Amino acid sequence: MTFTVRVSHSEHAFPCEAGESLLEAAGRAGFEIPYSCRKGVCLTCSGKVVAGTVEASGAVRTAPVEALFCAARPRSDLLISPRRIARAVAAGAPREAEARVFRLAEVGPGVVRLHLRFPIGVRVAFRAGQSLDVLLQDGARRTYSMANSPGESDGVELHVRIHPGGAFSDRLLRRLRPGDALRLHLPHGTVAPDGADPRPLLLLATGTGLAPAASILEEAVRRRWTRPLVLYRGGRTQADLYLPDLPRRWERRLRGFRHVPVLSRGCAAWPGHRGYVQDALAAEWPDLAGAEVYASGSPAMVAAAWARCLAGGLPPEAFHADAFVPADASA
């Protein structure tokens, strides 16, 4: 059965199948609703169902109700109010592409930096902060954010956390050698920071959440952004802050950039912030009404950052997130 989804205060409308998510249907119809993880974790695609009945969070619910559009499916015609919706802009429609391993190296405890290159003459457009799916032979997918600037569209850089026993991050990744081929589907995600925006852009990153933040900052270097940029980067110990030369490079190349490392289990000699990245941000920015925030890392950090930022006056539409969710025990 097909239902009609209308967008409040606009002329936008699109069809949605009964078993299809609102986010999928909007994308198929050529609309962009902000999203990131597509797994109901990061809150980026949250919005309001103003009228109608949806299946969301495992229950059938009647409007008005808040919902994550990546997980909400219609049970009737709907009227929705997303945080943002727009016609899709040309950044490269998601498509399959083959890439070959250029180089890979372990850069931190259980973290591999993987460089892939597309065939000669092939480029795949993407935006800073977007992600891709690695397609496995059994049909499964594993999602990773690009860590390089969109200006380097002849290939992609990924930061892969090794999960013991993982179908890709362990069993396949450990066997990869330069020249080996991988099938990718990209790009995904609608985060698109604007270098001309005068608001401070506050980046929170934990673990391999550094990857999308790095893509944004590399693009800022390439485009010579002048907006204020602050990276709050967290880990348990200093060893978790892999690739320490990157923030130093950004400090040299970006006039408005500042790096704030934060450790939750820092040793007694650690001179920097202690605790969690969202707490460090809240301490320095008690009033976030005029800022923009991008959080990338564990679901727990993203959820905590969302709560702290909104409590600090950040408009919900100014919060963007990329939650790194293992697929399952065989990630």
Tab-separated table of C-alpha atoms in Angstrom:
chain	number	residue	atom	x	y	z
A	1	MET	CA	0.000	0.000	0.000
A	2	THR	CA	1.232	3.489	-0.841
A	3	PHE	CA	0.577	6.484	1.387
A	4	THR	CA	1.059	10.205	0.730
A	5	VAL	CA	3.367	12.157	3.011
A	6	ARG	CA	2.917	15.926	3.007
A	7	VAL	CA	5.284	18.440	4.582
A	8	SER	CA	3.722	21.116	6.751
A	9	HIS	CA	4.061	24.771	5.695
A	10	SER	CA	5.215	23.776	2.205
A	11	GLU	CA	4.012	22.335	-1.073
A	12	HIS	CA	6.280	19.297	-0.712
A	13	ALA	CA	4.692	15.843	-0.842
A	14	PHE	CA	5.965	12.377	-1.699
A	15	PRO	CA	4.698	8.761	-1.819
A	16	CYS	CA	5.802	6.273	0.830
A	17	GLU	CA	5.230	2.527	0.834
A	18	ALA	CA	3.853	0.861	3.965
A	19	GLY	CA	7.142	-0.903	4.750
A	20	GLU	CA	9.380	2.003	3.762
A	21	SER	CA	10.886	4.568	6.130
A	22	LEU	CA	9.979	8.224	5.711
A	23	LEU	CA	13.670	8.995	5.159
A	24	GLU	CA	13.998	6.422	2.359
A	25	ALA	CA	10.841	7.635	0.648
A	26	ALA	CA	11.896	11.278	0.829
A	27	GLY	CA	15.282	10.471	-0.700
A	28	ARG	CA	13.691	8.393	-3.456
A	29	ALA	CA	11.451	11.365	-4.291
A	30	GLY	CA	14.424	13.734	-4.555
A	31	PHE	CA	14.214	15.412	-1.143
A	32	GLU	CA	16.918	15.725	1.498
A	33	ILE	CA	16.023	15.399	5.170
A	34	PRO	CA	19.114	15.680	7.413
A	35	TYR	CA	20.359	12.229	8.441
A	36	SER	CA	23.506	10.426	9.405
A	37	CYS	CA	23.525	6.941	10.941
A	38	ARG	CA	20.278	5.614	9.391
A	39	LYS	CA	19.978	3.309	12.419
A	40	GLY	CA	17.757	5.308	14.754
A	41	VAL	CA	20.598	6.366	17.030
A	42	CYS	CA	22.069	9.745	16.125
A	43	LEU	CA	18.858	11.875	16.293
A	44	THR	CA	19.838	13.835	13.184
A	45	CYS	CA	16.661	12.897	11.301
A	46	SER	CA	14.270	13.570	14.175
A	47	GLY	CA	11.099	15.530	13.448
A	48	LYS	CA	7.395	15.682	14.180
A	49	VAL	CA	4.550	13.688	12.701
A	50	VAL	CA	1.778	16.290	12.824
A	51	ALA	CA	-1.111	14.143	11.559
A	52	GLY	CA	-1.635	10.464	10.799
A	53	THR	CA	-0.447	7.145	12.205
A	54	VAL	CA	3.096	5.754	12.076
A	55	GLU	CA	4.978	2.718	13.244
A	56	ALA	CA	7.958	3.980	15.234
A	57	SER	CA	10.144	2.597	18.018
A	58	GLY	CA	8.386	-0.739	17.762
A	59	ALA	CA	4.911	0.655	18.341
A	60	VAL	CA	2.074	2.097	16.280
A	61	ARG	CA	1.583	5.699	17.314
A	62	THR	CA	-0.944	8.374	16.405
A	63	ALA	CA	0.125	11.974	15.812
A	64	PRO	CA	1.189	14.359	17.092
A	65	VAL	CA	4.398	12.524	17.930
A	66	GLU	CA	8.166	13.033	17.667
A	67	ALA	CA	9.849	10.409	15.493
A	68	LEU	CA	13.130	9.451	13.860
A	69	PHE	CA	12.307	9.486	10.171
A	70	CYS	CA	14.881	6.765	9.387
A	71	ALA	CA	12.874	4.359	11.576
A	72	ALA	CA	9.281	5.627	11.144
A	73	ARG	CA	6.981	3.890	8.663
A	74	PRO	CA	3.528	5.093	7.661
A	75	ARG	CA	0.277	3.402	8.589
A	76	SER	CA	-1.786	6.159	6.946
A	77	ASP	CA	-1.338	9.348	4.956
A	78	LEU	CA	0.856	11.688	6.987
A	79	LEU	CA	1.621	15.345	7.602
A	80	ILE	CA	5.177	15.768	8.885
A	81	SER	CA	7.354	18.616	10.104
A	82	PRO	CA	11.064	17.769	9.661
A	83	ARG	CA	13.789	20.022	11.045
A	84	ARG	CA	14.815	20.731	7.439
A	85	ILE	CA	13.821	19.467	4.019
A	86	ALA	CA	14.982	20.589	0.608
A	87	ARG	CA	15.350	19.401	-2.920
A	88	ALA	CA	18.507	17.310	-3.212
A	89	VAL	CA	21.526	19.275	-4.382
A	90	ALA	CA	24.178	17.921	-6.698
A	91	ALA	CA	26.798	16.326	-4.491
A	92	GLY	CA	26.763	13.005	-6.244
A	93	ALA	CA	23.817	10.644	-6.111
A	94	PRO	CA	24.730	7.458	-4.189
A	95	ARG	CA	26.117	4.819	-6.535
A	96	GLU	CA	28.324	1.771	-6.525
A	97	ALA	CA	31.999	2.149	-7.275
A	98	GLU	CA	35.027	-0.103	-7.160
A	99	ALA	CA	38.109	1.083	-5.289
A	100	ARG	CA	41.476	-0.525	-4.696
A	101	VAL	CA	43.613	-0.459	-1.592
A	102	PHE	CA	46.370	2.113	-1.953
A	103	ARG	CA	47.854	1.780	1.524
A	104	LEU	CA	46.807	0.877	5.048
A	105	ALA	CA	48.477	1.182	8.423
A	106	GLU	CA	47.563	0.806	12.071
A	107	VAL	CA	47.680	4.336	13.505
A	108	GLY	CA	46.396	3.736	17.032
A	109	PRO	CA	45.253	0.950	19.345
A	110	GLY	CA	42.894	-1.077	17.148
A	111	VAL	CA	42.525	1.683	14.510
A	112	VAL	CA	43.532	1.245	10.855
A	113	ARG	CA	43.901	4.134	8.408
A	114	LEU	CA	42.784	2.808	5.027
A	115	HIS	CA	43.414	4.703	1.781
A	116	LEU	CA	41.418	3.575	-1.267
A	117	ARG	CA	41.757	4.797	-4.854
A	118	PHE	CA	39.195	4.740	-7.657
A	119	PRO	CA	40.251	3.613	-11.169
A	120	ILE	CA	42.095	6.143	-13.308
A	121	GLY	CA	39.660	8.737	-14.604
A	122	VAL	CA	36.954	7.888	-12.063
A	123	ARG	CA	35.956	10.424	-9.438
A	124	VAL	CA	33.087	10.205	-6.965
A	125	ALA	CA	31.749	13.506	-5.650
A	126	PHE	CA	30.918	13.783	-1.952
A	127	ARG	CA	30.596	16.428	0.743
A	128	ALA	CA	32.698	16.824	3.876
A	129	GLY	CA	31.124	14.816	6.682
A	130	GLN	CA	29.478	12.209	4.442
A	131	SER	CA	29.903	8.437	4.662
A	132	LEU	CA	30.009	5.327	2.471
A	133	ASP	CA	29.038	1.673	2.688
A	134	VAL	CA	31.555	-1.111	2.115
A	135	LEU	CA	29.653	-3.904	0.326
A	136	LEU	CA	30.527	-7.390	1.553
A	137	GLN	CA	30.169	-10.560	-0.510
A	138	ASP	CA	27.269	-11.862	1.605
A	139	GLY	CA	25.243	-8.698	0.884
A	140	ALA	CA	25.984	-7.068	4.243
A	141	ARG	CA	27.189	-3.470	4.457
A	142	ARG	CA	29.544	-1.670	6.803
A	143	THR	CA	29.367	2.120	7.063
A	144	TYR	CA	32.389	4.402	7.455
A	145	SER	CA	32.840	8.157	7.150
A	146	MET	CA	35.278	9.641	4.683
A	147	ALA	CA	38.228	11.336	6.384
A	148	ASN	CA	39.628	13.192	3.367
A	149	SER	CA	38.574	16.434	1.743
A	150	PRO	CA	36.011	16.257	-1.099
A	151	GLY	CA	38.716	17.888	-3.195
A	152	GLU	CA	40.443	14.483	-3.221
A	153	SER	CA	37.583	12.794	-5.068
A	154	ASP	CA	39.866	10.283	-6.799
A	155	GLY	CA	39.782	8.202	-3.631
A	156	VAL	CA	38.727	7.983	-0.013
A	157	GLU	CA	40.399	7.668	3.367
A	158	LEU	CA	38.692	5.627	6.101
A	159	HIS	CA	39.459	5.155	9.804
A	160	VAL	CA	38.426	1.629	10.747
A	161	ARG	CA	38.049	0.424	14.323
A	162	ILE	CA	38.905	-3.285	14.537
A	163	HIS	CA	36.162	-5.308	16.235
A	164	PRO	CA	37.454	-8.812	17.108
A	165	GLY	CA	35.755	-11.300	14.820
A	166	GLY	CA	34.238	-8.553	12.695
A	167	ALA	CA	33.296	-9.590	9.153
A	168	PHE	CA	35.044	-6.565	7.640
A	169	SER	CA	37.030	-4.803	10.357
A	170	ASP	CA	38.807	-7.975	11.453
A	171	ARG	CA	38.479	-10.959	9.118
A	172	LEU	CA	38.628	-9.070	5.801
A	173	LEU	CA	40.653	-5.997	6.754
A	174	ARG	CA	43.543	-8.052	8.138
A	175	ARG	CA	43.885	-9.815	4.758
A	176	LEU	CA	43.783	-6.685	2.585
A	177	ARG	CA	46.890	-5.789	0.633
A	178	PRO	CA	47.649	-2.892	-1.770
A	179	GLY	CA	45.828	-3.497	-5.042
A	180	ASP	CA	42.948	-5.482	-3.527
A	181	ALA	CA	39.498	-4.342	-4.686
A	182	LEU	CA	36.474	-3.341	-2.603
A	183	ARG	CA	32.944	-2.456	-3.701
A	184	LEU	CA	31.593	0.764	-2.219
A	185	HIS	CA	28.243	2.569	-2.237
A	186	LEU	CA	28.534	6.321	-1.728
A	187	PRO	CA	27.966	9.030	-0.682
A	188	HIS	CA	25.490	8.998	2.208
A	189	GLY	CA	24.524	11.699	4.714
A	190	THR	CA	23.361	15.288	4.389
A	191	VAL	CA	25.741	17.154	6.677
A	192	ALA	CA	27.170	20.077	4.705
A	193	PRO	CA	28.944	22.696	6.866
A	194	ASP	CA	29.224	26.072	5.193
A	195	GLY	CA	32.538	27.880	5.305
A	196	ALA	CA	30.789	31.233	4.859
A	197	ASP	CA	28.627	30.735	7.952
A	198	PRO	CA	29.820	33.207	10.623
A	199	ARG	CA	28.736	30.987	13.533
A	200	PRO	CA	31.420	29.058	15.432
A	201	LEU	CA	31.473	25.405	14.340
A	202	LEU	CA	32.150	23.197	17.362
A	203	LEU	CA	33.264	19.665	16.484
A	204	LEU	CA	33.053	16.855	19.045
A	205	ALA	CA	34.853	13.624	18.136
A	206	THR	CA	35.589	10.427	20.021
A	207	GLY	CA	37.349	7.334	18.672
A	208	THR	CA	37.149	7.007	14.902
A	209	GLY	CA	34.631	9.841	14.998
A	210	LEU	CA	37.732	11.830	14.105
A	211	ALA	CA	37.211	10.770	10.464
A	212	PRO	CA	34.237	12.980	9.485
A	213	ALA	CA	35.624	15.849	11.582
A	214	ALA	CA	38.912	15.473	9.692
A	215	SER	CA	37.065	15.630	6.368
A	216	ILE	CA	35.387	18.872	7.417
A	217	LEU	CA	38.651	20.389	8.633
A	218	GLU	CA	40.592	19.295	5.552
A	219	GLU	CA	37.903	20.946	3.432
A	220	ALA	CA	38.216	24.062	5.608
A	221	VAL	CA	41.951	24.145	4.851
A	222	ARG	CA	41.358	23.654	1.129
A	223	ARG	CA	38.637	26.313	0.964
A	224	ARG	CA	40.406	28.685	3.376
A	225	TRP	CA	37.484	28.993	5.753
A	226	THR	CA	37.586	31.888	8.173
A	227	ARG	CA	34.726	30.884	10.499
A	228	PRO	CA	35.755	29.910	14.061
A	229	LEU	CA	36.411	26.160	14.370
A	230	VAL	CA	36.993	24.225	17.587
A	231	LEU	CA	37.695	20.481	17.761
A	232	TYR	CA	36.952	18.803	21.095
A	233	ARG	CA	38.594	15.416	20.726
A	234	GLY	CA	38.118	12.749	23.352
A	235	GLY	CA	39.614	9.413	24.349
A	236	ARG	CA	40.172	7.299	27.416
A	237	THR	CA	43.964	7.679	27.366
A	238	GLN	CA	46.417	9.675	25.284
A	239	ALA	CA	47.093	6.608	23.112
A	240	ASP	CA	43.501	6.867	21.856
A	241	LEU	CA	44.234	10.268	20.287
A	242	TYR	CA	45.728	8.743	17.149
A	243	LEU	CA	47.258	10.822	14.323
A	244	PRO	CA	48.290	13.663	16.668
A	245	ASP	CA	49.980	15.520	13.805
A	246	LEU	CA	46.625	16.287	12.171
A	247	PRO	CA	45.409	18.826	14.787
A	248	ARG	CA	48.840	20.465	14.743
A	249	ARG	CA	48.559	20.818	10.964
A	250	TRP	CA	45.117	22.370	11.251
A	251	GLU	CA	46.409	24.813	13.866
A	252	ARG	CA	49.084	25.934	11.400
A	253	ARG	CA	46.787	26.165	8.380
A	254	LEU	CA	43.513	27.487	9.847
A	255	ARG	CA	43.547	30.904	11.433
A	256	GLY	CA	40.323	30.366	13.382
A	257	PHE	CA	40.999	26.787	14.531
A	258	ARG	CA	41.527	25.550	18.101
A	259	HIS	CA	42.121	21.977	19.306
A	260	VAL	CA	40.917	20.830	22.738
A	261	PRO	CA	42.006	17.260	23.623
A	262	VAL	CA	40.003	15.640	26.423
A	263	LEU	CA	40.804	12.415	28.312
A	264	SER	CA	38.386	10.515	30.524
A	265	ARG	CA	41.205	8.471	32.092
A	266	GLY	CA	44.178	10.783	31.804
A	267	CYS	CA	47.293	10.088	33.882
A	268	ALA	CA	48.392	12.460	36.606
A	269	ALA	CA	50.795	14.195	34.203
A	270	TRP	CA	48.074	14.949	31.634
A	271	PRO	CA	47.942	18.763	31.269
A	272	GLY	CA	44.718	19.001	29.294
A	273	HIS	CA	40.993	18.681	29.976
A	274	ARG	CA	39.661	15.667	31.866
A	275	GLY	CA	36.249	14.102	31.539
A	276	TYR	CA	34.097	14.008	28.416
A	277	VAL	CA	34.089	16.149	25.285
A	278	GLN	CA	30.511	17.350	25.800
A	279	ASP	CA	31.409	18.547	29.299
A	280	ALA	CA	34.479	20.400	28.015
A	281	LEU	CA	32.328	22.102	25.379
A	282	ALA	CA	29.635	23.056	27.903
A	283	ALA	CA	32.240	24.519	30.260
A	284	GLU	CA	33.664	26.764	27.534
A	285	TRP	CA	30.349	27.551	25.814
A	286	PRO	CA	27.593	27.956	28.423
A	287	ASP	CA	25.541	29.831	25.804
A	288	LEU	CA	25.297	27.969	22.492
A	289	ALA	CA	22.474	29.974	20.950
A	290	GLY	CA	24.748	31.357	18.217
A	291	ALA	CA	26.794	28.230	17.470
A	292	GLU	CA	26.664	25.125	15.293
A	293	VAL	CA	27.678	21.692	16.647
A	294	TYR	CA	28.773	18.515	14.875
A	295	ALA	CA	29.215	15.409	17.048
A	296	SER	CA	30.774	12.170	15.775
A	297	GLY	CA	31.555	9.121	17.831
A	298	SER	CA	29.801	6.681	20.131
A	299	PRO	CA	25.988	6.763	20.463
A	300	ALA	CA	26.379	7.494	24.188
A	301	MET	CA	28.492	10.585	23.477
A	302	VAL	CA	26.138	11.797	20.751
A	303	ALA	CA	23.085	11.426	23.004
A	304	ALA	CA	24.817	13.172	25.910
A	305	ALA	CA	26.050	15.956	23.627
A	306	TRP	CA	22.532	16.469	22.233
A	307	ALA	CA	21.136	16.921	25.750
A	308	ARG	CA	23.951	19.240	26.897
A	309	CYS	CA	23.791	21.370	23.759
A	310	LEU	CA	20.039	21.867	23.840
A	311	ALA	CA	20.271	22.731	27.550
A	312	GLY	CA	22.832	25.356	26.531
A	313	GLY	CA	20.410	27.012	24.127
A	314	LEU	CA	21.585	25.424	20.868
A	315	PRO	CA	18.743	25.386	18.303
A	316	PRO	CA	17.939	21.735	17.452
A	317	GLU	CA	18.545	22.365	13.749
A	318	ALA	CA	22.104	23.501	14.563
A	319	PHE	CA	23.052	20.080	15.980
A	320	HIS	CA	24.424	17.506	13.525
A	321	ALA	CA	25.613	14.044	14.438
A	322	ASP	CA	27.292	10.924	13.127
A	323	ALA	CA	26.882	8.065	15.610
A	324	PHE	CA	29.263	5.149	15.071
A	325	VAL	CA	27.146	2.049	15.612
A	326	PRO	CA	28.679	-1.428	15.188
A	327	ALA	CA	26.420	-3.495	12.933
A	328	ASP	CA	26.382	-6.380	15.442
A	329	ALA	CA	28.796	-8.776	17.068
A	330	SER	CA	30.177	-9.580	13.615
A	331	ALA	CA	30.820	-5.956	12.612
